[in-house]
Backbone as ProteinMPNN parsed JSONL, in Angstrom:
{"seq_chain_A": "MRILVHSLPGRRPPPASNGEPIPTSAKQYLHGTTPGQTGRRHLQLHYPTTNLACLLDQTAGRFGDKPAVIFGESTQIHWTYHDLLKQVNRIAGGLAELGVNRGDRVLLTLPNCPEFIVSFLAIQKLGAGAVNAGPLMGSDDLCDLVT", "coords_chain_A": {"N_chain_A": [[15.972, -23.169, -46.903], [15.488, -24.246, -50.167], [15.981, -26.801, -52.148], [16.313, -28.053, -55.382], [15.837, -31.398, -56.553], [16.778, -33.371, -59.157], [16.712, -35.993, -59.679], [14.475, -37.466, -58.79], [12.118, -40.091, -59.21], [9.896, -40.083, -61.85], [9.846, -37.397, -62.467], [10.734, -34.475, -64.202], [13.242, -32.075, -65.192], [12.535, -28.515, -65.132], [11.561, -26.593, -68.115], [13.921, -24.94, -70.107], [14.556, -21.451, -69.752], [13.1, -19.471, -72.024], [11.472, -17.235, -72.446], [8.926, -17.907, -72.839], [5.709, -18.739, -71.301], [5.656, -20.895, -68.345], [4.824, -24.004, -68.34], [2.096, -25.889, -66.653], [2.907, -28.376, -65.564], [5.639, -27.933, -65.2], [5.609, -25.755, -63.341], [4.427, -27.11, -61.167], [6.536, -28.915, -60.596], [8.672, -26.986, -59.961], [7.554, -26.073, -57.628], [7.503, -28.304, -55.943], [5.392, -30.216, -56.136], [3.249, -32.708, -57.364], [1.194, -33.682, -60.198], [-2.273, -33.48, -59.306], [-1.678, -33.199, -56.641], [-2.011, -31.006, -53.878], [-0.85, -27.907, -52.609], [2.375, -27.129, -51.284], [5.313, -29.075, -51.214], [8.166, -29.585, -49.48], [11.389, -30.676, -49.984], [13.406, -32.619, -47.877], [16.672, -32.632, -46.802], [19.242, -34.444, -45.279], [21.807, -33.814, -43.304], [25.074, -34.869, -42.529], [26.165, -35.016, -39.002], [28.721, -34.876, -38.498], [32.223, -33.791, -38.914], [34.623, -33.01, -41.614], [37.159, -34.056, -40.895], [36.408, -36.238, -39.031], [35.156, -37.845, -40.864], [37.197, -38.351, -42.637], [38.722, -39.993, -40.746], [36.986, -42.135, -40.299], [36.77, -43.153, -43.012], [39.34, -43.929, -43.462], [39.594, -45.944, -41.622], [37.732, -47.887, -42.773], [38.367, -48.111, -45.451], [41.301, -48.206, -45.767], [43.455, -49.166, -47.301], [42.748, -48.56, -49.781], [42.981, -46.406, -52.681], [43.356, -42.935, -52.178], [44.323, -40.419, -52.954], [45.545, -39.468, -56.113], [48.003, -38.139, -57.992], [49.548, -36.35, -60.558], [51.597, -37.084, -63.295], [54.453, -37.568, -64.105], [55.641, -37.467, -61.518], [54.163, -39.139, -60.059], [52.08, -39.238, -57.483], [50.767, -41.411, -55.043], [48.647, -42.035, -52.834], [47.225, -43.891, -50.216], [44.269, -44.25, -48.094], [45.162, -44.544, -45.501], [47.738, -43.488, -45.746], [47.085, -40.834, -46.352], [45.714, -40.072, -44.009], [47.734, -40.251, -42.226], [49.486, -38.277, -43.024], [47.92, -35.956, -42.732], [47.479, -36.02, -40.001], [50.069, -35.584, -39.175], [50.489, -32.919, -40.13], [48.393, -31.467, -38.704], [49.194, -31.942, -36.13], [51.662, -30.342, -36.158], [50.473, -27.794, -36.752], [48.952, -27.503, -34.502], [51.013, -27.228, -32.57], [52.026, -24.773, -33.358], [50.16, -23.05, -32.413], [47.552, -23.008, -33.486], [44.073, -23.089, -33.093], [40.754, -24.193, -32.338], [38.321, -22.447, -34.352], [40.141, -20.711, -35.251], [41.458, -18.885, -38.112], [43.148, -20.058, -41.004], [45.289, -19.242, -43.396], [45.665, -20.27, -46.625], [47.877, -20.538, -49.295], [48.322, -22.221, -51.55], [48.897, -24.013, -54.66], [46.975, -26.161, -56.952], [47.506, -29.134, -55.539], [48.655, -32.171, -53.888], [49.451, -31.35, -51.268], [47.843, -29.357, -50.656], [45.32, -30.52, -50.132], [46.026, -32.216, -47.943], [46.712, -30.184, -46.122], [44.304, -28.582, -45.939], [42.58, -30.55, -44.869], [43.85, -31.138, -42.411], [43.64, -28.585, -41.023], [40.891, -28.596, -40.761], [40.631, -30.713, -39.007], [41.558, -29.626, -36.747], [39.583, -27.921, -36.136], [39.576, -25.36, -37.008], [39.365, -22.826, -39.574], [39.881, -22.799, -43.014], [41.254, -20.554, -45.263], [41.151, -19.889, -48.451], [43.562, -18.676, -50.642], [44.565, -17.844, -53.643], [47.752, -18.891, -55.237], [48.736, -16.993, -57.008], [47.726, -14.496, -56.3], [47.979, -11.033, -55.749], [49.983, -8.765, -53.676], [48.527, -6.733, -52.756], [45.814, -7.67, -52.832], [46.154, -9.696, -51.106], [46.502, -8.342, -48.63], [44.255, -7.124, -48.41], [42.551, -9.376, -48.008], [43.564, -10.423, -45.599], [43.309, -8.405, -43.745]], "CA_chain_A": [[16.461, -23.279, -48.192], [14.883, -25.1, -50.973], [16.929, -27.521, -53.18], [15.522, -28.951, -56.386], [16.489, -32.523, -56.89], [16.263, -33.684, -60.533], [16.748, -37.436, -59.874], [13.349, -38.106, -58.407], [11.436, -40.71, -60.206], [8.747, -39.491, -62.385], [9.961, -35.988, -62.411], [11.73, -33.909, -65.17], [13.684, -30.74, -64.801], [11.778, -27.579, -65.823], [12.231, -26.271, -69.417], [14.797, -23.676, -70.213], [13.871, -20.184, -69.857], [13.172, -18.755, -73.335], [10.468, -16.175, -72.368], [7.551, -18.566, -72.953], [5.195, -19.229, -69.997], [6.116, -22.108, -67.769], [3.639, -25.061, -68.367], [1.756, -26.144, -65.335], [3.739, -29.497, -64.93], [7.009, -27.255, -64.712], [5.314, -25.077, -62.041], [4.349, -28.055, -59.998], [8.021, -29.321, -60.461], [9.316, -26.001, -59.218], [6.837, -25.956, -56.177], [7.62, -29.573, -55.149], [4.058, -30.841, -56.06], [3.055, -33.533, -58.488], [-0.181, -33.44, -60.705], [-3.312, -33.967, -58.44], [-1.316, -32.85, -55.273], [-2.08, -29.554, -53.647], [0.047, -27.323, -51.716], [3.855, -27.295, -51.499], [6.01, -30.107, -50.601], [9.661, -29.297, -49.492], [12.318, -31.764, -49.984], [14.252, -32.634, -46.714], [17.921, -33.147, -46.963], [19.695, -34.692, -43.917], [23.315, -33.605, -43.482], [25.7, -35.632, -41.394], [26.44, -34.244, -37.963], [30.238, -35.024, -38.349], [32.971, -32.988, -39.804], [35.485, -33.76, -42.641], [38.18, -34.857, -40.214], [35.862, -37.439, -38.65], [34.852, -38.608, -42.093], [38.436, -39.105, -43.038], [39.086, -41.08, -39.797], [36.133, -43.305, -40.565], [36.943, -43.648, -44.195], [40.635, -44.628, -43.395], [39.27, -47.185, -40.864], [37.058, -48.731, -43.544], [39.018, -48.33, -46.73], [42.664, -47.875, -45.486], [44.408, -49.515, -48.363], [42.204, -48.067, -51.074], [43.553, -45.146, -53.179], [42.734, -41.732, -51.682], [45.002, -39.267, -53.677], [46.552, -39.849, -57.18], [48.372, -36.88, -58.59], [50.646, -36.268, -61.369], [52.07, -38.158, -64.229], [55.853, -37.921, -63.979], [55.966, -37.552, -60.202], [53.04, -39.914, -59.522], [51.875, -39.504, -56.061], [49.739, -42.35, -54.954], [48.346, -42.201, -51.351], [46.086, -44.631, -49.675], [43.539, -43.448, -47.014], [46.03, -44.52, -44.417], [48.8, -42.59, -45.87], [46.581, -39.461, -46.269], [45.444, -39.809, -42.736], [49.035, -40.043, -41.493], [49.999, -36.973, -43.441], [46.981, -35.085, -42.146], [47.71, -35.967, -38.549], [51.366, -34.928, -38.872], [50.423, -31.549, -40.307], [47.47, -31.039, -37.748], [50.047, -31.704, -34.964], [52.479, -29.143, -36.334], [49.718, -26.588, -36.638], [48.553, -27.185, -33.053], [52.263, -26.765, -31.828], [52.188, -23.422, -33.682], [49.036, -22.372, -31.733], [46.237, -22.992, -34.187], [43.042, -23.58, -32.227], [39.38, -24.336, -32.854], [37.774, -21.131, -34.544], [41.13, -19.725, -35.963], [41.426, -18.973, -39.571], [44.44, -20.244, -41.464], [45.516, -18.755, -44.871], [46.358, -21.299, -47.584], [48.243, -20.112, -50.574], [48.863, -23.338, -52.359], [48.273, -24.425, -55.91], [46.371, -27.532, -56.857], [48.589, -30.07, -55.326], [48.248, -32.939, -52.779], [49.695, -30.779, -50.025], [46.596, -28.492, -50.345], [44.285, -31.539, -49.592], [46.542, -32.466, -46.541], [46.695, -28.931, -45.334], [42.903, -28.251, -45.733], [41.986, -31.538, -43.936], [44.528, -30.828, -41.121], [42.975, -27.443, -40.512], [39.559, -28.949, -40.433], [40.727, -31.574, -37.935], [41.803, -28.784, -35.573], [38.35, -27.091, -35.89], [39.832, -24.194, -37.671], [38.846, -22.597, -40.867], [40.86, -22.595, -44.005], [40.943, -19.342, -46.154], [41.971, -20.2, -49.546], [44.017, -17.427, -51.404], [45.374, -18.47, -54.797], [49.169, -18.591, -55.166], [48.892, -15.943, -57.869], [47.102, -13.254, -55.793], [49.025, -9.976, -55.618], [50.189, -8.471, -52.2], [47.447, -5.741, -52.299], [44.632, -8.462, -52.589], [46.303, -10.457, -49.818], [46.475, -7.485, -47.604], [42.685, -6.975, -48.233], [42.008, -10.552, -47.397], [44.094, -10.607, -44.219], [42.844, -7.38, -42.811]], "C_chain_A": [[15.824, -24.401, -48.881], [15.797, -25.564, -51.941], [16.137, -28.276, -54.102], [16.437, -30.158, -56.697], [15.969, -33.167, -58.215], [16.274, -35.254, -60.632], [15.504, -38.196, -59.243], [12.564, -38.831, -59.469], [10.175, -40.105, -60.611], [8.729, -38.046, -62.648], [10.911, -35.655, -63.47], [12.032, -32.542, -64.786], [12.662, -29.771, -65.606], [12.477, -27.184, -67.186], [13.151, -25.089, -69.217], [14.082, -22.396, -70.395], [14.063, -19.598, -71.247], [12.055, -17.697, -73.436], [9.105, -16.732, -72.48], [7.001, -18.794, -71.408], [5.592, -20.564, -69.596], [4.811, -22.917, -67.72], [3.308, -25.474, -66.932], [2.609, -27.352, -64.735], [5.07, -28.847, -64.457], [6.702, -26.56, -63.491], [5.161, -25.976, -60.982], [5.82, -28.617, -59.698], [8.619, -28.346, -59.49], [8.798, -25.898, -57.833], [6.959, -27.197, -55.502], [6.259, -30.339, -55.212], [3.99, -31.731, -57.348], [1.497, -33.31, -58.99], [-1.16, -34.169, -59.592], [-2.865, -33.731, -56.94], [-1.452, -31.367, -55.108], [-1.163, -29.105, -52.611], [1.468, -27.585, -52.028], [4.472, -28.256, -50.687], [7.49, -29.798, -50.555], [10.388, -30.475, -49.257], [13.167, -31.651, -48.713], [15.586, -33.323, -47.082], [18.656, -33.232, -45.529], [21.244, -34.699, -44.043], [23.905, -34.288, -42.315], [26.152, -34.651, -40.295], [28.021, -34.207, -37.707], [30.892, -34.062, -39.241], [33.78, -33.821, -40.817], [36.556, -34.569, -41.934], [37.746, -36.259, -39.676], [35.515, -38.388, -39.887], [36.147, -39.133, -42.716], [38.882, -40.164, -42.151], [38.301, -42.291, -40.164], [36.521, -43.954, -41.891], [38.42, -44.443, -44.219], [40.511, -45.908, -42.577], [38.437, -48.22, -41.821], [37.759, -49.151, -44.798], [40.474, -47.959, -46.762], [43.546, -48.06, -46.664], [43.9, -49.186, -49.733], [42.85, -46.696, -51.479], [42.685, -43.943, -52.726], [43.094, -40.489, -52.641], [45.939, -39.882, -54.75], [46.748, -38.551, -57.872], [49.564, -37.008, -59.393], [50.994, -37.372, -62.318], [53.51, -38.607, -64.038], [56.322, -38.098, -62.438], [54.984, -38.332, -59.454], [53.048, -40.102, -58.113], [50.659, -40.355, -55.95], [49.628, -42.69, -53.46], [47.175, -43.045, -51.048], [45.4, -43.749, -48.655], [44.432, -43.416, -45.807], [47.149, -43.635, -44.538], [48.265, -41.118, -45.771], [46.282, -39.157, -44.817], [46.784, -39.49, -41.966], [49.608, -38.768, -41.74], [49.148, -35.807, -42.754], [47.22, -34.921, -40.59], [49.019, -35.274, -38.182], [51.121, -33.326, -38.994], [49.498, -30.858, -39.208], [48.432, -30.957, -36.474], [51.01, -30.513, -34.92], [51.719, -27.926, -36.129], [49.329, -26.393, -35.201], [49.791, -26.725, -32.259], [52.364, -25.228, -32.153], [51.103, -22.492, -33.08], [47.76, -22.296, -32.439], [45.222, -23.696, -33.405], [41.74, -23.509, -32.959], [38.926, -22.678, -33.162], [38.837, -20.154, -35.296], [40.958, -19.896, -37.36], [42.795, -19.161, -40.078], [44.439, -19.986, -43.018], [46.213, -19.745, -45.734], [46.56, -20.602, -48.86], [48.993, -21.079, -51.457], [48.191, -23.562, -53.659], [47.55, -25.714, -55.753], [47.358, -28.533, -56.739], [48.059, -30.854, -53.997], [48.469, -32.275, -51.401], [48.46, -29.831, -49.653], [45.608, -29.35, -49.602], [44.705, -31.797, -48.1], [46.312, -31.319, -45.687], [45.242, -28.596, -44.947], [42.381, -29.19, -44.645], [42.601, -31.36, -42.456], [43.881, -29.551, -40.295], [41.654, -27.729, -40.071], [39.654, -29.902, -39.213], [40.967, -30.829, -36.625], [40.41, -27.959, -35.188], [38.521, -25.7, -36.344], [39.235, -23.941, -39.013], [39.844, -22.291, -41.87], [40.389, -21.414, -45.02], [41.871, -19.615, -47.283], [42.284, -18.938, -50.477], [44.921, -18.138, -52.467], [46.838, -18.015, -54.712], [49.588, -17.331, -56.124], [48.288, -14.556, -57.481], [48.327, -12.264, -55.498], [48.948, -9.571, -54.088], [48.943, -7.6, -51.76], [46.196, -6.653, -52.07], [44.834, -9.301, -51.332], [46.135, -9.709, -48.642], [44.901, -7.287, -47.343], [42.166, -8.158, -47.601], [42.383, -10.83, -46.088], [43.41, -9.617, -43.188], [41.269, -7.393, -42.751]], "O_chain_A": [[15.614, -25.449, -48.272], [16.422, -24.724, -52.59], [15.325, -29.102, -53.683], [17.608, -30.002, -57.045], [14.778, -33.463, -58.311], [15.842, -35.765, -61.666], [15.509, -39.425, -59.181], [12.343, -38.272, -60.543], [9.421, -39.635, -59.76], [7.694, -37.495, -63.022], [11.848, -36.42, -63.696], [11.23, -31.872, -64.136], [12.048, -30.182, -66.591], [13.675, -27.372, -67.401], [13.087, -24.366, -68.222], [13.1, -22.302, -71.131], [15.196, -19.251, -71.583], [11.748, -17.31, -74.564], [8.152, -16.002, -72.209], [7.767, -18.995, -70.465], [5.867, -21.378, -70.477], [3.829, -22.502, -67.104], [4.185, -25.41, -66.07], [2.969, -27.329, -63.559], [5.564, -29.206, -63.388], [7.479, -26.715, -62.549], [5.693, -25.723, -59.901], [6.183, -28.73, -58.527], [9.024, -28.705, -58.384], [9.577, -25.648, -56.914], [6.49, -27.208, -54.364], [6.032, -31.115, -54.283], [4.683, -31.431, -58.32], [0.671, -32.809, -58.227], [-0.87, -35.251, -59.083], [-3.648, -34.055, -56.047], [-1.101, -30.571, -55.979], [-0.73, -29.903, -51.78], [1.739, -28.254, -53.025], [4.195, -28.296, -49.488], [8.068, -29.751, -51.641], [10.038, -31.257, -48.373], [13.651, -30.542, -48.487], [15.606, -34.44, -47.6], [18.675, -32.281, -44.748], [21.844, -35.482, -44.78], [23.329, -34.301, -41.227], [26.503, -33.521, -40.633], [28.495, -33.55, -36.78], [30.297, -33.549, -40.189], [33.687, -35.045, -40.904], [36.835, -35.692, -42.354], [38.456, -37.259, -39.786], [35.626, -39.61, -39.797], [36.176, -40.237, -43.26], [39.385, -41.181, -42.629], [38.865, -43.373, -40.33], [36.608, -45.181, -41.948], [38.595, -45.443, -44.915], [41.25, -46.863, -42.815], [38.542, -49.415, -41.547], [37.774, -50.32, -45.183], [40.887, -47.398, -47.776], [44.327, -47.169, -46.996], [44.542, -49.493, -50.736], [43.219, -45.929, -50.59], [41.463, -43.946, -52.875], [42.237, -39.692, -53.024], [46.885, -40.62, -54.476], [45.786, -37.913, -58.299], [50.519, -37.684, -59.01], [50.655, -38.529, -62.069], [53.799, -39.788, -63.843], [57.291, -38.809, -62.169], [54.952, -38.205, -58.23], [53.788, -40.898, -57.534], [49.65, -40.125, -56.617], [50.384, -43.495, -52.914], [46.139, -42.85, -51.683], [45.861, -42.645, -48.367], [44.491, -42.395, -45.122], [47.549, -43.03, -43.543], [48.924, -40.267, -45.174], [46.574, -38.04, -44.389], [46.859, -38.552, -41.172], [50.179, -38.153, -40.84], [49.71, -34.821, -42.279], [47.158, -33.828, -40.028], [49.158, -34.56, -37.189], [51.49, -32.556, -38.108], [49.818, -29.735, -38.819], [48.427, -29.915, -35.819], [51.175, -29.812, -33.922], [52.184, -27.039, -35.414], [49.357, -25.27, -34.697], [49.646, -25.905, -31.353], [52.759, -24.464, -31.272], [51.165, -21.274, -33.25], [46.894, -21.535, -32.007], [45.45, -24.851, -33.045], [41.606, -22.888, -34.013], [39.153, -21.794, -32.336], [38.528, -19.086, -35.823], [40.398, -20.889, -37.827], [43.659, -18.426, -39.598], [43.616, -20.522, -43.761], [47.391, -20.001, -45.485], [45.614, -20.117, -49.48], [50.068, -20.823, -52.0], [46.99, -23.318, -53.768], [47.478, -26.306, -54.677], [48.049, -28.831, -57.713], [47.254, -30.367, -53.203], [47.751, -32.598, -50.455], [48.155, -29.596, -48.484], [45.106, -28.953, -48.55], [43.918, -31.635, -47.167], [45.755, -31.456, -44.597], [44.961, -28.352, -43.774], [41.823, -28.746, -43.642], [41.888, -31.437, -41.456], [43.672, -29.585, -39.083], [41.234, -27.173, -39.057], [38.724, -29.861, -38.408], [40.633, -31.316, -35.544], [40.231, -27.446, -34.083], [37.643, -24.879, -36.078], [38.611, -24.852, -39.557], [40.706, -21.472, -41.551], [39.256, -21.395, -45.5], [43.097, -19.597, -47.18], [41.38, -18.279, -50.989], [45.854, -18.883, -52.169], [47.144, -16.936, -54.204], [50.67, -16.76, -55.979], [48.35, -13.598, -58.252], [49.428, -12.636, -55.093], [48.036, -9.954, -53.357], [48.419, -7.701, -50.651], [45.517, -6.379, -51.08], [43.894, -9.592, -50.592], [45.67, -10.26, -47.644], [44.407, -7.298, -46.215], [41.361, -8.024, -46.679], [41.597, -11.463, -45.383], [43.04, -9.936, -42.058], [40.673, -6.602, -42.02]]}, "name": "protein", "num_of_chains": 1, "seq": "MRILVHSLPGRRPPPASNGEPIPTSAKQYLHGTTPGQTGRRHLQLHYPTTNLACLLDQTAGRFGDKPAVIFGESTQIHWTYHDLLKQVNRIAGGLAELGVNRGDRVLLTLPNCPEFIVSFLAIQKLGAGAVNAGPLMGSDDLCDLVT"}
């Protein structure tokens, strides 16, 4: 997979496609080369070998008292990373008691709310996969999704 990175020094993004031929400098940009350089150069991206649950544990350890989730105006939910980790661990424990294991898929039908964040991270902590289905999906669409 090749990913174009627009923030490299001395590089500009290619021009918008308007039917005109792409100038040489844009072709070089698209191929990952700079003027005077020959051949293609692919950018390397290094992804962490950890999962989201480990990242949450590490972040809670480093920034425990910092805000993690702020939601709503009238019912203002304000969770720190310690609060979020505590909620995630509670839900993960409950899901484990229900028999959710690594590799299982869990269907989420929640709107945009803090509980979605907690549920998603709890599922990740167990090594399961979250399948997001919007709360407004009809029963026929849900049947297609589940089967």
